[in-house]
XYZ file of C-alpha atoms in Angstrom:
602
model
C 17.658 -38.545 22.763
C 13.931 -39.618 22.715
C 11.403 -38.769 20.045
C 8.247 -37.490 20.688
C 5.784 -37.479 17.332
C 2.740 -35.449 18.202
C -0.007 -36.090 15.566
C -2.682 -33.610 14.659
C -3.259 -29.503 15.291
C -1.912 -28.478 18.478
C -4.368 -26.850 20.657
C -4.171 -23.378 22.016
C -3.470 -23.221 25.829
C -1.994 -26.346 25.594
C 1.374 -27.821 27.383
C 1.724 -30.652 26.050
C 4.568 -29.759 23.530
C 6.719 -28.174 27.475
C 5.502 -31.740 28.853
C 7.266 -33.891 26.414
C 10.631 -31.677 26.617
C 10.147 -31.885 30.154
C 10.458 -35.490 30.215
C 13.713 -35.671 27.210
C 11.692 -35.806 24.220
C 13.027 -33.923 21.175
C 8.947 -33.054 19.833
C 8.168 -33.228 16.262
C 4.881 -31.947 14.441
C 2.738 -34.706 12.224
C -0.318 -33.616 10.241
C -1.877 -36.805 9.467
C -0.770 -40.721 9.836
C 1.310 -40.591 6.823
C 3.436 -37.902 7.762
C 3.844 -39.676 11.124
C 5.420 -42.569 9.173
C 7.634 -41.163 7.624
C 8.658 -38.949 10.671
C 9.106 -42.467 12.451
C 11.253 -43.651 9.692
C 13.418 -41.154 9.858
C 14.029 -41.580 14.098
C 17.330 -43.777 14.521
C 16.372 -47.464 15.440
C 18.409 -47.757 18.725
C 16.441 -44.343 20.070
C 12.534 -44.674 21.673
C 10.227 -43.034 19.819
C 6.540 -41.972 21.717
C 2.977 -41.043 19.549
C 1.211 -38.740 21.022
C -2.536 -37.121 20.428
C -2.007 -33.497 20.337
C -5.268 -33.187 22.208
C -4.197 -34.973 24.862
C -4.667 -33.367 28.280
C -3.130 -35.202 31.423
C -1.029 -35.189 34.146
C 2.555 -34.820 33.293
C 3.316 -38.148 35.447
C 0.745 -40.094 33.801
C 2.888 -39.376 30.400
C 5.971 -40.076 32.366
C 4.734 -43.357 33.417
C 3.971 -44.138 30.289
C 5.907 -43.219 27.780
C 9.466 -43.326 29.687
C 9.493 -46.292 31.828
C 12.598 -48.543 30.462
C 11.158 -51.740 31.452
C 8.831 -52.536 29.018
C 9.212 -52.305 24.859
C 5.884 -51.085 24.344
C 3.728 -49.173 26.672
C 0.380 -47.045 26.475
C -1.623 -44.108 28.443
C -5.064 -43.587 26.654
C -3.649 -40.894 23.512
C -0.435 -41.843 23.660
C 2.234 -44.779 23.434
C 5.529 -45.367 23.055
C 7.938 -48.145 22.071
C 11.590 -48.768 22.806
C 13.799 -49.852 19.998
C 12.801 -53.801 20.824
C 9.188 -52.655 19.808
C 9.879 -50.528 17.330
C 9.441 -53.237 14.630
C 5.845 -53.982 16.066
C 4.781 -50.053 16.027
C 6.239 -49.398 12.323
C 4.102 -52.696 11.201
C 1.152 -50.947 13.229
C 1.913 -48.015 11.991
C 1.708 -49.040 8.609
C -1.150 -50.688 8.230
C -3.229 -47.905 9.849
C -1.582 -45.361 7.313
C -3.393 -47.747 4.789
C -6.334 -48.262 6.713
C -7.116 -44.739 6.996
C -5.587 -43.381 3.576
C -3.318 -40.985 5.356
C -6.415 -38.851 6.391
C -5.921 -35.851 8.719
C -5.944 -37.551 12.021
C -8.338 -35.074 13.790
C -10.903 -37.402 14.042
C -10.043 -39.485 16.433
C -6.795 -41.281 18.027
C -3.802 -42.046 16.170
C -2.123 -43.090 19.384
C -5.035 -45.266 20.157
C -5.645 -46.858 17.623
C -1.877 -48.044 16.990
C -2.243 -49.196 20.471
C -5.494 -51.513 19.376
C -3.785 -53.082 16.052
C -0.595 -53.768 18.551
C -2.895 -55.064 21.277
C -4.401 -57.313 17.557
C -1.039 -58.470 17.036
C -0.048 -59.806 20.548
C 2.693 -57.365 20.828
C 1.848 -57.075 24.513
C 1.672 -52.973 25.079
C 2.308 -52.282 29.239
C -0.565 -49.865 30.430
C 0.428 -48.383 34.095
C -1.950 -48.268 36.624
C -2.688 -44.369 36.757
C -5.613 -44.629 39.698
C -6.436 -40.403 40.058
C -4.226 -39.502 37.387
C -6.082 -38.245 34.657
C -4.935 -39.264 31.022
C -7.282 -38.369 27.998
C -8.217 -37.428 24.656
C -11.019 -34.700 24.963
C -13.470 -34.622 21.828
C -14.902 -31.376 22.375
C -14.360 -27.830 24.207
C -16.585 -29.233 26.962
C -14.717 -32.389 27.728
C -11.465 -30.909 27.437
C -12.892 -28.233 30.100
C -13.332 -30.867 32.387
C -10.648 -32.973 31.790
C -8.801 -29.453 32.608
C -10.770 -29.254 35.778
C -9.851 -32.920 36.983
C -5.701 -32.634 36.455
C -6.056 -29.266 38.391
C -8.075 -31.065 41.177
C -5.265 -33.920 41.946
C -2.051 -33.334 42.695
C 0.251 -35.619 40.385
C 3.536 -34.831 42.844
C 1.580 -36.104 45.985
C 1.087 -39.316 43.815
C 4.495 -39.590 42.196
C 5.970 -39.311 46.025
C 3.534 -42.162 47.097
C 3.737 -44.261 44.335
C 7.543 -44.429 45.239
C 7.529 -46.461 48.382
C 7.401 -50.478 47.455
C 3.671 -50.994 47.795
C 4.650 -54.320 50.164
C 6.917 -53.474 53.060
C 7.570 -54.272 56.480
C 5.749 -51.961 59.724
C 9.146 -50.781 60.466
C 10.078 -49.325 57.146
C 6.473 -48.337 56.143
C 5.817 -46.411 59.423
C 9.423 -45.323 60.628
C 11.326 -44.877 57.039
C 9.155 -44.327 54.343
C 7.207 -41.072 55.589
C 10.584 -39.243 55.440
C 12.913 -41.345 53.044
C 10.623 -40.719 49.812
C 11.288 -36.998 50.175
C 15.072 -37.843 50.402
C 13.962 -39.562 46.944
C 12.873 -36.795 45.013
C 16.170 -34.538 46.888
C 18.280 -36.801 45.574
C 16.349 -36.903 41.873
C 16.245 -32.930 41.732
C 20.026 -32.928 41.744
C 20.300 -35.846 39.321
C 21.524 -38.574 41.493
C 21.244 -42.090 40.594
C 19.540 -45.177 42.547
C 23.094 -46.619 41.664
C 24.793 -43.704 43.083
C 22.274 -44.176 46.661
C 23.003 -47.641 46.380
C 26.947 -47.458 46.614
C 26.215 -44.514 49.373
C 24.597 -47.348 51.185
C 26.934 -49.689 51.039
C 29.457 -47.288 52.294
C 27.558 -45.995 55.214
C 27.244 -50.078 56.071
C 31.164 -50.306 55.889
C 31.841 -47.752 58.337
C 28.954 -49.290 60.955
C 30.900 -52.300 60.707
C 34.550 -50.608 61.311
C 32.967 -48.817 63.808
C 31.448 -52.074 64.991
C 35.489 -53.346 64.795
C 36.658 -51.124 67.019
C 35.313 -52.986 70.548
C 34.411 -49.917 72.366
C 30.810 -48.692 73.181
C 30.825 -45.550 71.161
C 31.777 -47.869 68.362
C 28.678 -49.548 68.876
C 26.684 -46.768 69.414
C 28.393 -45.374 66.248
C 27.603 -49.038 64.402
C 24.136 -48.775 65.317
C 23.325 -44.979 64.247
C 25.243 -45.448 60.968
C 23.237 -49.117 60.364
C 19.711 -47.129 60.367
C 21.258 -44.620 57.964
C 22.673 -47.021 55.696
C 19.076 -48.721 55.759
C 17.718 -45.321 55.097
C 19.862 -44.988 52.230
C 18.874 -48.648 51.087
C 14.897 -47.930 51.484
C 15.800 -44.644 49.125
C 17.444 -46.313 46.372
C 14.182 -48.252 45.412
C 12.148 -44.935 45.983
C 14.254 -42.831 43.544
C 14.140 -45.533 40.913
C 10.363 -45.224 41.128
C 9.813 -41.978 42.066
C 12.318 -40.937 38.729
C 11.747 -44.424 36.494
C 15.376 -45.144 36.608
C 15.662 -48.991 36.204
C 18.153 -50.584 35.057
C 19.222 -54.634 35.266
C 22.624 -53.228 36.899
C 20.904 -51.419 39.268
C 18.455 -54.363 40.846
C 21.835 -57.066 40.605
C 23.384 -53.750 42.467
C 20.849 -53.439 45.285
C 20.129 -57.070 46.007
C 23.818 -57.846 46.078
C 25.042 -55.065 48.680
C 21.854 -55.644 50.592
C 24.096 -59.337 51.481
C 27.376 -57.839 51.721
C 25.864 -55.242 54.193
C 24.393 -57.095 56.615
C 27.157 -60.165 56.216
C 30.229 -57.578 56.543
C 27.798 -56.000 59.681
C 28.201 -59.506 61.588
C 31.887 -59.472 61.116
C 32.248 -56.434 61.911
C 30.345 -57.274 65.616
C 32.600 -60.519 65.944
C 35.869 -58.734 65.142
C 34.802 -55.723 68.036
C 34.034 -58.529 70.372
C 37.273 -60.410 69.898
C 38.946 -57.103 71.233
C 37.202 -57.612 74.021
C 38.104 -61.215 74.461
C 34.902 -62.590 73.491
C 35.151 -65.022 70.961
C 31.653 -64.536 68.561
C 32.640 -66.100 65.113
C 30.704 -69.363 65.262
C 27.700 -67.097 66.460
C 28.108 -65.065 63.353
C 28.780 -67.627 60.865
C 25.396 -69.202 62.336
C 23.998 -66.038 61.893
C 25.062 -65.770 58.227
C 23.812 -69.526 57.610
C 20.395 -69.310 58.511
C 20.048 -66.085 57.147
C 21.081 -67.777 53.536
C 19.395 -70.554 54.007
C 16.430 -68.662 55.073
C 16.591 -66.958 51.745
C 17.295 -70.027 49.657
C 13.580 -71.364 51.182
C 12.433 -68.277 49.534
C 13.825 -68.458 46.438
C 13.339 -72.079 46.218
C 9.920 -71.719 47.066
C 9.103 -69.249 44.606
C 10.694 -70.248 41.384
C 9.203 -73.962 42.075
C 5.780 -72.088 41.685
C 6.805 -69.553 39.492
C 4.069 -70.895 36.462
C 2.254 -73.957 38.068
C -0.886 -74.949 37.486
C -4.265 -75.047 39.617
C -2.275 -72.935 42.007
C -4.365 -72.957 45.204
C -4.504 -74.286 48.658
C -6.383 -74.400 51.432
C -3.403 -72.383 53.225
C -3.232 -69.920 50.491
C -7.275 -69.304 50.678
C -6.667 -69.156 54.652
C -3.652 -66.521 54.225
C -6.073 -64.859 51.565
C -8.619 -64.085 54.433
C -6.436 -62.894 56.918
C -5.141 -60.087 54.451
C -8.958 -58.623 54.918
C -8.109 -58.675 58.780
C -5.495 -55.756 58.535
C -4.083 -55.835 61.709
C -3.258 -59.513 60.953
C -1.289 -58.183 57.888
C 1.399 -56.783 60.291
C 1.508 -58.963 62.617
C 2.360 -61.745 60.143
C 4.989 -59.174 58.691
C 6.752 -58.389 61.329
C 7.407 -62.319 62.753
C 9.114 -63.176 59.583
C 11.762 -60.633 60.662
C 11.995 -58.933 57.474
C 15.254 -56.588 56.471
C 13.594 -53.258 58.520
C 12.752 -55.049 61.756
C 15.846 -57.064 61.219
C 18.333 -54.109 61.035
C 16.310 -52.291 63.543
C 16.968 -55.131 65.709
C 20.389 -55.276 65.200
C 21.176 -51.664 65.455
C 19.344 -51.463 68.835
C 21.357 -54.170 70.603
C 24.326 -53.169 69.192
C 24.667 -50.092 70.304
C 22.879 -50.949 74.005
C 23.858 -54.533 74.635
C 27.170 -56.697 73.635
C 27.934 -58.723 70.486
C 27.420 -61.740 72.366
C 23.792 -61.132 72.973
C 22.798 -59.326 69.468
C 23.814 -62.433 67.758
C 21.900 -64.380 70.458
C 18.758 -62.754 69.879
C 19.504 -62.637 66.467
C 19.549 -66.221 65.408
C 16.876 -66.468 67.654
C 14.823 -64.306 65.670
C 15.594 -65.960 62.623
C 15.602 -69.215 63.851
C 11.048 -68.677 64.942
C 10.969 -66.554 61.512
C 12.497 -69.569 59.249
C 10.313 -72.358 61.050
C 7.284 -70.723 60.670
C 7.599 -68.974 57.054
C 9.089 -72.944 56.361
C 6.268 -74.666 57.486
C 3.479 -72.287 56.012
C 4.867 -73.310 52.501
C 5.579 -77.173 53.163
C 1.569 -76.586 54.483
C 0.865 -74.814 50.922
C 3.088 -77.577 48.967
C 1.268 -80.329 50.529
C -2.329 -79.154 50.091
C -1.720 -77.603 46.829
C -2.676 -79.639 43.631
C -0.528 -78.233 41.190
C 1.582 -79.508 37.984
C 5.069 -77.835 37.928
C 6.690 -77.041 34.674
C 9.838 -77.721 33.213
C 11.531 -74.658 33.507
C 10.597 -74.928 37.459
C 12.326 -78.306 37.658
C 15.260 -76.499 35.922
C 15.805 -73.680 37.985
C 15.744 -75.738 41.276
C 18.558 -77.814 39.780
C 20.334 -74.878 38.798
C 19.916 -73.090 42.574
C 21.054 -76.712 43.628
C 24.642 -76.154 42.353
C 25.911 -79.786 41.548
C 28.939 -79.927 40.734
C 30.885 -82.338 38.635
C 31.172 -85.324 40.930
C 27.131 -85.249 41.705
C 26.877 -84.913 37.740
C 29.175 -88.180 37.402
C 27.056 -90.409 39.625
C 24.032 -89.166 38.127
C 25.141 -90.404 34.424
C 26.640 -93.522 36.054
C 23.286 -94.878 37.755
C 21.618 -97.547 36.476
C 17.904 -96.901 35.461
C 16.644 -100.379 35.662
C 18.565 -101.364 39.246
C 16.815 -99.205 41.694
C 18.255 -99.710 44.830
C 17.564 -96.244 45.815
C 14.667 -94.180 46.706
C 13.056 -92.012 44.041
C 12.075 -89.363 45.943
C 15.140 -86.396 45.364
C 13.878 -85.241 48.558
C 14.290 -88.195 50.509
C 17.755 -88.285 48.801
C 18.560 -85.375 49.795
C 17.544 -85.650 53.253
C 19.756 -89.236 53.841
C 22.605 -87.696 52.394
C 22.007 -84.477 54.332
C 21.587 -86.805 57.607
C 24.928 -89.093 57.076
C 26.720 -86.145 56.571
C 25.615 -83.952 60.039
C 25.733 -87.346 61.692
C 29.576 -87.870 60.402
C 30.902 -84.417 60.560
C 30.522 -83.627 64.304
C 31.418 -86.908 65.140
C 35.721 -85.387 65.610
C 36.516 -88.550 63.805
C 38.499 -86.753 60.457
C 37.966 -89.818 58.798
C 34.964 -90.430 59.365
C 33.534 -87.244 57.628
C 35.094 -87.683 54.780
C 32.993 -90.822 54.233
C 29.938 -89.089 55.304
C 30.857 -86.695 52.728
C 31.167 -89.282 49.925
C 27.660 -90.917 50.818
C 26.586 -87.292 50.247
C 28.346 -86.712 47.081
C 26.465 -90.081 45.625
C 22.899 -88.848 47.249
C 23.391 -85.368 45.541
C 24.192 -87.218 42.225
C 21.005 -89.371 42.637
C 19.173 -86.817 44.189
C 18.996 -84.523 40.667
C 19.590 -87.458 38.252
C 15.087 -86.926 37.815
C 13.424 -83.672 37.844
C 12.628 -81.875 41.077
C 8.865 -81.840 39.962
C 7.674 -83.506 43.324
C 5.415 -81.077 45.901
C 8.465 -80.878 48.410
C 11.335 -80.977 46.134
C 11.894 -77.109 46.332
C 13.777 -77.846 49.825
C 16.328 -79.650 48.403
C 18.447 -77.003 47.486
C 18.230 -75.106 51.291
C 18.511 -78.184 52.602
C 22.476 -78.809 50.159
C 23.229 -75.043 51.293
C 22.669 -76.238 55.234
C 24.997 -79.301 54.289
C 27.542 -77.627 52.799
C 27.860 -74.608 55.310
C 27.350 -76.362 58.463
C 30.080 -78.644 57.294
C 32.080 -75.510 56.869
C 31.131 -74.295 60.128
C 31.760 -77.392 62.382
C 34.700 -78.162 60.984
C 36.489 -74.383 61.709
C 35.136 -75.171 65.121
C 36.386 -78.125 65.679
C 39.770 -77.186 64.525
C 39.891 -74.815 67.517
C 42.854 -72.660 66.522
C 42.544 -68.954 66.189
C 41.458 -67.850 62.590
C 39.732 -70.627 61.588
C 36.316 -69.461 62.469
C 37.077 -66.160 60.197
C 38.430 -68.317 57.465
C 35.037 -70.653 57.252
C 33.065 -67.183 57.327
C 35.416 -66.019 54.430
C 34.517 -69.398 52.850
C 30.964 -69.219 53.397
C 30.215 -65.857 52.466
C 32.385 -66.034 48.956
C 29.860 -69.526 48.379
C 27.082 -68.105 49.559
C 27.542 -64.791 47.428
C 27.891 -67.815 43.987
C 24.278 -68.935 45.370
C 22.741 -65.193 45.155
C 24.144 -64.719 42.311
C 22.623 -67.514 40.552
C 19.090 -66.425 41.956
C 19.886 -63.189 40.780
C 20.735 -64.403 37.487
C 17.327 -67.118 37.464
C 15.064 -64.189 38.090
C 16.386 -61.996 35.539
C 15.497 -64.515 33.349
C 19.708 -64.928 31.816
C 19.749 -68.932 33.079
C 22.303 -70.235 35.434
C 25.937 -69.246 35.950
C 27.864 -71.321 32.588
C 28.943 -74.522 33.295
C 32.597 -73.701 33.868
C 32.220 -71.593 36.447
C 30.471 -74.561 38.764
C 32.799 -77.255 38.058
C 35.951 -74.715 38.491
C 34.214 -74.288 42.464
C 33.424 -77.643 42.514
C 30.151 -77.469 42.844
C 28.364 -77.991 46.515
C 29.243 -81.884 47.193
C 32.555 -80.900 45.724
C 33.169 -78.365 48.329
C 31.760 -80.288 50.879
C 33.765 -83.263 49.874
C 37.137 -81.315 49.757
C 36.935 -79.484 53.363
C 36.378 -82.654 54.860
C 39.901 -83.950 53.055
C 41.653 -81.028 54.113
C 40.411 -81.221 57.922
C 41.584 -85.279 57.808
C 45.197 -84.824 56.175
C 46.170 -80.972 57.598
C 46.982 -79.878 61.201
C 44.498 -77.452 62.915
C 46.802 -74.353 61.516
C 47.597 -75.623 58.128
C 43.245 -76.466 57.988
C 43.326 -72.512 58.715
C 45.873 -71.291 56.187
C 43.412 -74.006 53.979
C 40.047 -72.591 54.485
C 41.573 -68.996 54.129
C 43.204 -69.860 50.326
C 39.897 -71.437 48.919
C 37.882 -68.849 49.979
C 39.943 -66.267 48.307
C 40.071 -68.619 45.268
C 36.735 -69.190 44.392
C 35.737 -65.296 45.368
C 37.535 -64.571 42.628
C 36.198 -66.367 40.435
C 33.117 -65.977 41.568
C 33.516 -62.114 41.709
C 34.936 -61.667 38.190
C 32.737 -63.913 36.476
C 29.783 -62.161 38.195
C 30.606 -58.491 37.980
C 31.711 -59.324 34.006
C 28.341 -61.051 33.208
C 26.146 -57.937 34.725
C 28.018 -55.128 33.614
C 28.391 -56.834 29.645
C 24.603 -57.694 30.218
C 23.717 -53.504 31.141
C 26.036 -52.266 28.563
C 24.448 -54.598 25.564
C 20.934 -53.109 26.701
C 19.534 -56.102 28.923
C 15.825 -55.346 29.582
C 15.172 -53.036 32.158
C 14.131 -54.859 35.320
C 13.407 -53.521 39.097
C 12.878 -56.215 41.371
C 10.839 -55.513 44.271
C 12.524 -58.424 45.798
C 11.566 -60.052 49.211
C 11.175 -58.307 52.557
C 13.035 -60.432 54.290
């Protein structure tokens, strides 16, 4: 249980003491700064402990935002603070040295809170202050001011924030005008009866398995069923995020949870669709797998993107000043939301044709879609990267290697090259792209052979490609442009092998890789580093992969390619699986910092 220490006289009339319970705190009475630490002493280590002004008068959200929020070790409203057991160390210090400061006088006079706040704030400790806009938080001096700070709580209703300060601040149109409005009061249902965003989260998840076995089935009221039960599982997934803000509940579980079944949703959603039209003897599975490609790579460009930019320097562009501008054009705003087909429009989309049209022409309109959303959110940053004069850092160059995923045979040629023969290029991009090139050039070509040597070329251009930092303005598309190697090797193979189950057994392949490459983003932006070493050379890595399915579609039969495909995708997800679901539960159960990710909207 938390520990509230309220310092000074309580004053009559007052609720702060019903507050505090209100929000878990187990309240305890100090007189003066010396009796506060030695009632902080005596509060276990592993527990959060808040100070608190026993004048304070405020909203009872503004206290929850900031004195329970779990992301952040130290955090601050004006008269009061609070610090989880990784700050605790920095407020006893504080603590301390104000007791001696002030000679354990009575702390009526002014802040204890506050001024704890100010030696942390000395110290670099770094104390989180939430943004509390109308809320009122304060430390009245006098009758007169507490009168009116009385008056201003009273005149704004802290619920009417708390419900709007749930919904992401930057969504989509069709989630902020057609889900939102009713899914934040679904929110604060499920937080009254003490339901989790983990809880919402699985419920999602759930609902999405059903749309796709109801997608399975082949018959129009499956469809119709898929679709219906696709919006509601997206209702469910816009609520998760809402009830972790709406009821601080954030947890690093819980944004590795939602990110994570956000994929499997929409992925097991596509299979679903090609399974329902194989009943009906249409044949879908390259159309989904090419759904499921872009889709990841589209994501990768993201991710990519992002992390390469993460902390550079003299950040700016004339495309970023440009994009700046248009954000003061509102209706512009939209419109530029809505053509990167984020995950509301996207689902929408989906769910629509699904239920109205046939499998066949969902996927066609899907990829599509995707196809106009990942050209022109690709070329907007290769725009930005190009006119932006910026120094990236080391840890930038890192975590593009990392989402690059070489595996042991790229790592070999990169020790093995010679640094004073350069018969190469030194661009990694340009590496990347060659390889990238001899490979699609190879692999359609129906000569087995023949791919398999395209492959190798790769292999060596993947090597050479990360044997030098990606530092360069374009070398965040190398790693989209390995996962578009890798899968569309995947993907034209299985077709090429024309036997029934093939195309199934790439998509199995695909999505248990493509799940590895979340997982690692996951893991970058959480800040825990790359999957270990062990776990990428026991895959392979990407070339390796690559490198292998060509073998196996030169020396196996069309069936035995099949039986193949179907046995390494069950092999490396799970390993993939166990690895993953072992790291983020040990990391939530030894108290990993609190994170909530507001993630993409794509």
């Amino acid at each position: 249980m938390s520990t509230a220490i309220l310092t000074g006289q309580p004053v009559p009339g007052s609720s702060i003491e019903g507050d505090l319970r209100s929000l878990g705190f187990d309240v305890r009475v100090a007189a003066d700064a010396a009796d506060a630490e030695t009632l902080l002493a005596g509060v276990p280590a592993d527990q959060r402990v808040a100070v608190i002004d026993a004048r304070f008068v405020g909203h009872l959200h503004a206290l929850r935002l900031g004195l329970t929020d779990p992301r952040f070790p130290l955090a601050a409203v004006p008269g009061a603070m609070t610090a989880q057991p990784g700050g605790r160390q920095a407020l006893t210090r504080a603590l301390a040295r104000e007791n001696s400061a002030g000679g354990g006088t009575a702390v009526a006079v002014d802040s204890l809170p506050d001024r704890i706040v100010t030696a942390l704030d000395a110290d670099g400790a770094g104390v989180h202050r939430p943004e509390l806009g109308s809320l009122v938080a304060a430390v009245p001096a006098d009758p007169q001011t507490r009168n009116e700070a009385r008056q201003a709580v009273a005149a704004v209703d802290d619920e009417a924030i708390r419900l709007k300060s749930a919904v992401k601040a930057r969504d989509g149109f069709f989630t902020t005008f057609f889900i939102s409005p009713y899914s934040r009061y679904i929110a604060r249902w499920c937080a009254r009866r003490g339901l989790t965003p983990n809880q919402v989260t699985t419920a999602s998840l759930l609902t999405a398995l059903i749309a796709a076995g109801c997608a399975a089935t082949g018959t129009r009221g499956g469809f119709v069923a898929a679709g219906v039960l696709l919006i509601a599982s997206f209702v469910l997934d816009c609520t998760d995020g809402q009830l972790a803000r709406y009821s601080l509940q954030y947890s690093t579980l819980g944004a590795w949870l939602d990110a994570t079944f956000d994929r499997a949703k929409e992925y097991a959603f596509y299979a679903g669709l090609a399974l329902g039209a194989a009943r009906g003897g249409d044949d879908v599975w390259a159309l989904a797998l090419g759904a499921m490609i872009l889709q990841t790579c589209r994501h990768v460009v993201d991710f990519s993107f992002n992390e390469a930019n993460h902390d550079a320097t003299a950040n700016t562009s004339p495309t970023a000043a440009l994009s700046d501008k248009l954000d003061s054009v509102g209706w512009t705003v939209w419109v530029r939301r809505m053509i990167v087909l984020p995950i509301g429009e996207r689902w929408a989309m989906i769910a629509v044709l699904t239920a109205v049209t046939t499998p066949r022409i969902t996927f066609y309109a899907l990829l599509i879609g995707c196809a106009f959303a990942a050209t022109y959110t690709a070329a907007g940053r290769v725009l930005r990267s190009l006119t932006r004069k910026a120094s990236r850092t080391d840890r930038a160059a890192q975590a593009l290697a990392d989402l690059a995923d070489n595996g042991p045979l790229a790592g070999f040629v990169a020790k093995r090259r010679s640094p004073n023969t350069r018969f190469y290029p030194s661009s990694p991009l340009l590496l990347a792209v060659i390889g990238a090139a001899i490979l699609a050039s190879a692999v359609p070509s129906g000569e087995p052979w023949a791919a398999v040597a395209g492959a190798a070329v790769y292999v060596v251009c993947s090597g050479l490609a990360l044997s030098q930092p990606l530092k360069g303005a374009l070398d965040w598309l190398v790693p989209p442009l390995f996962r578009a190697a890798e899968y569309g090797t995947v993907l034209v193979l299985a077709a090429h092998a024309d036997v029934n189950g093939a195309l199934p057994a790439a998509f199995g392949l695909v999505a248990a890789v493509a799940y590895h490459h979340y997982d690692t983003v996951y893991r970058i932006r959480g800040n825990a580093g790359a999957p270990p070493a062990w776990l990428v050379r026991a895959i392979g890595g990407q070339e390796g992969r690559t490198l292998l399915v060509t073998v196996l579609a030169a020396v196996l039969t069309a069936s035995q390619f099949t039986v193949a495909l179907t046995v390494l995708a069950v092999a490396v997800a799970l390993v993939v699986l166990v690895e993953s679901i072992r790291f983020w539960v040990a990391s939530h159960l030894r108290g990993a910092p609190a994170v909530h990710d507001e993630g993409e909207p794509a």
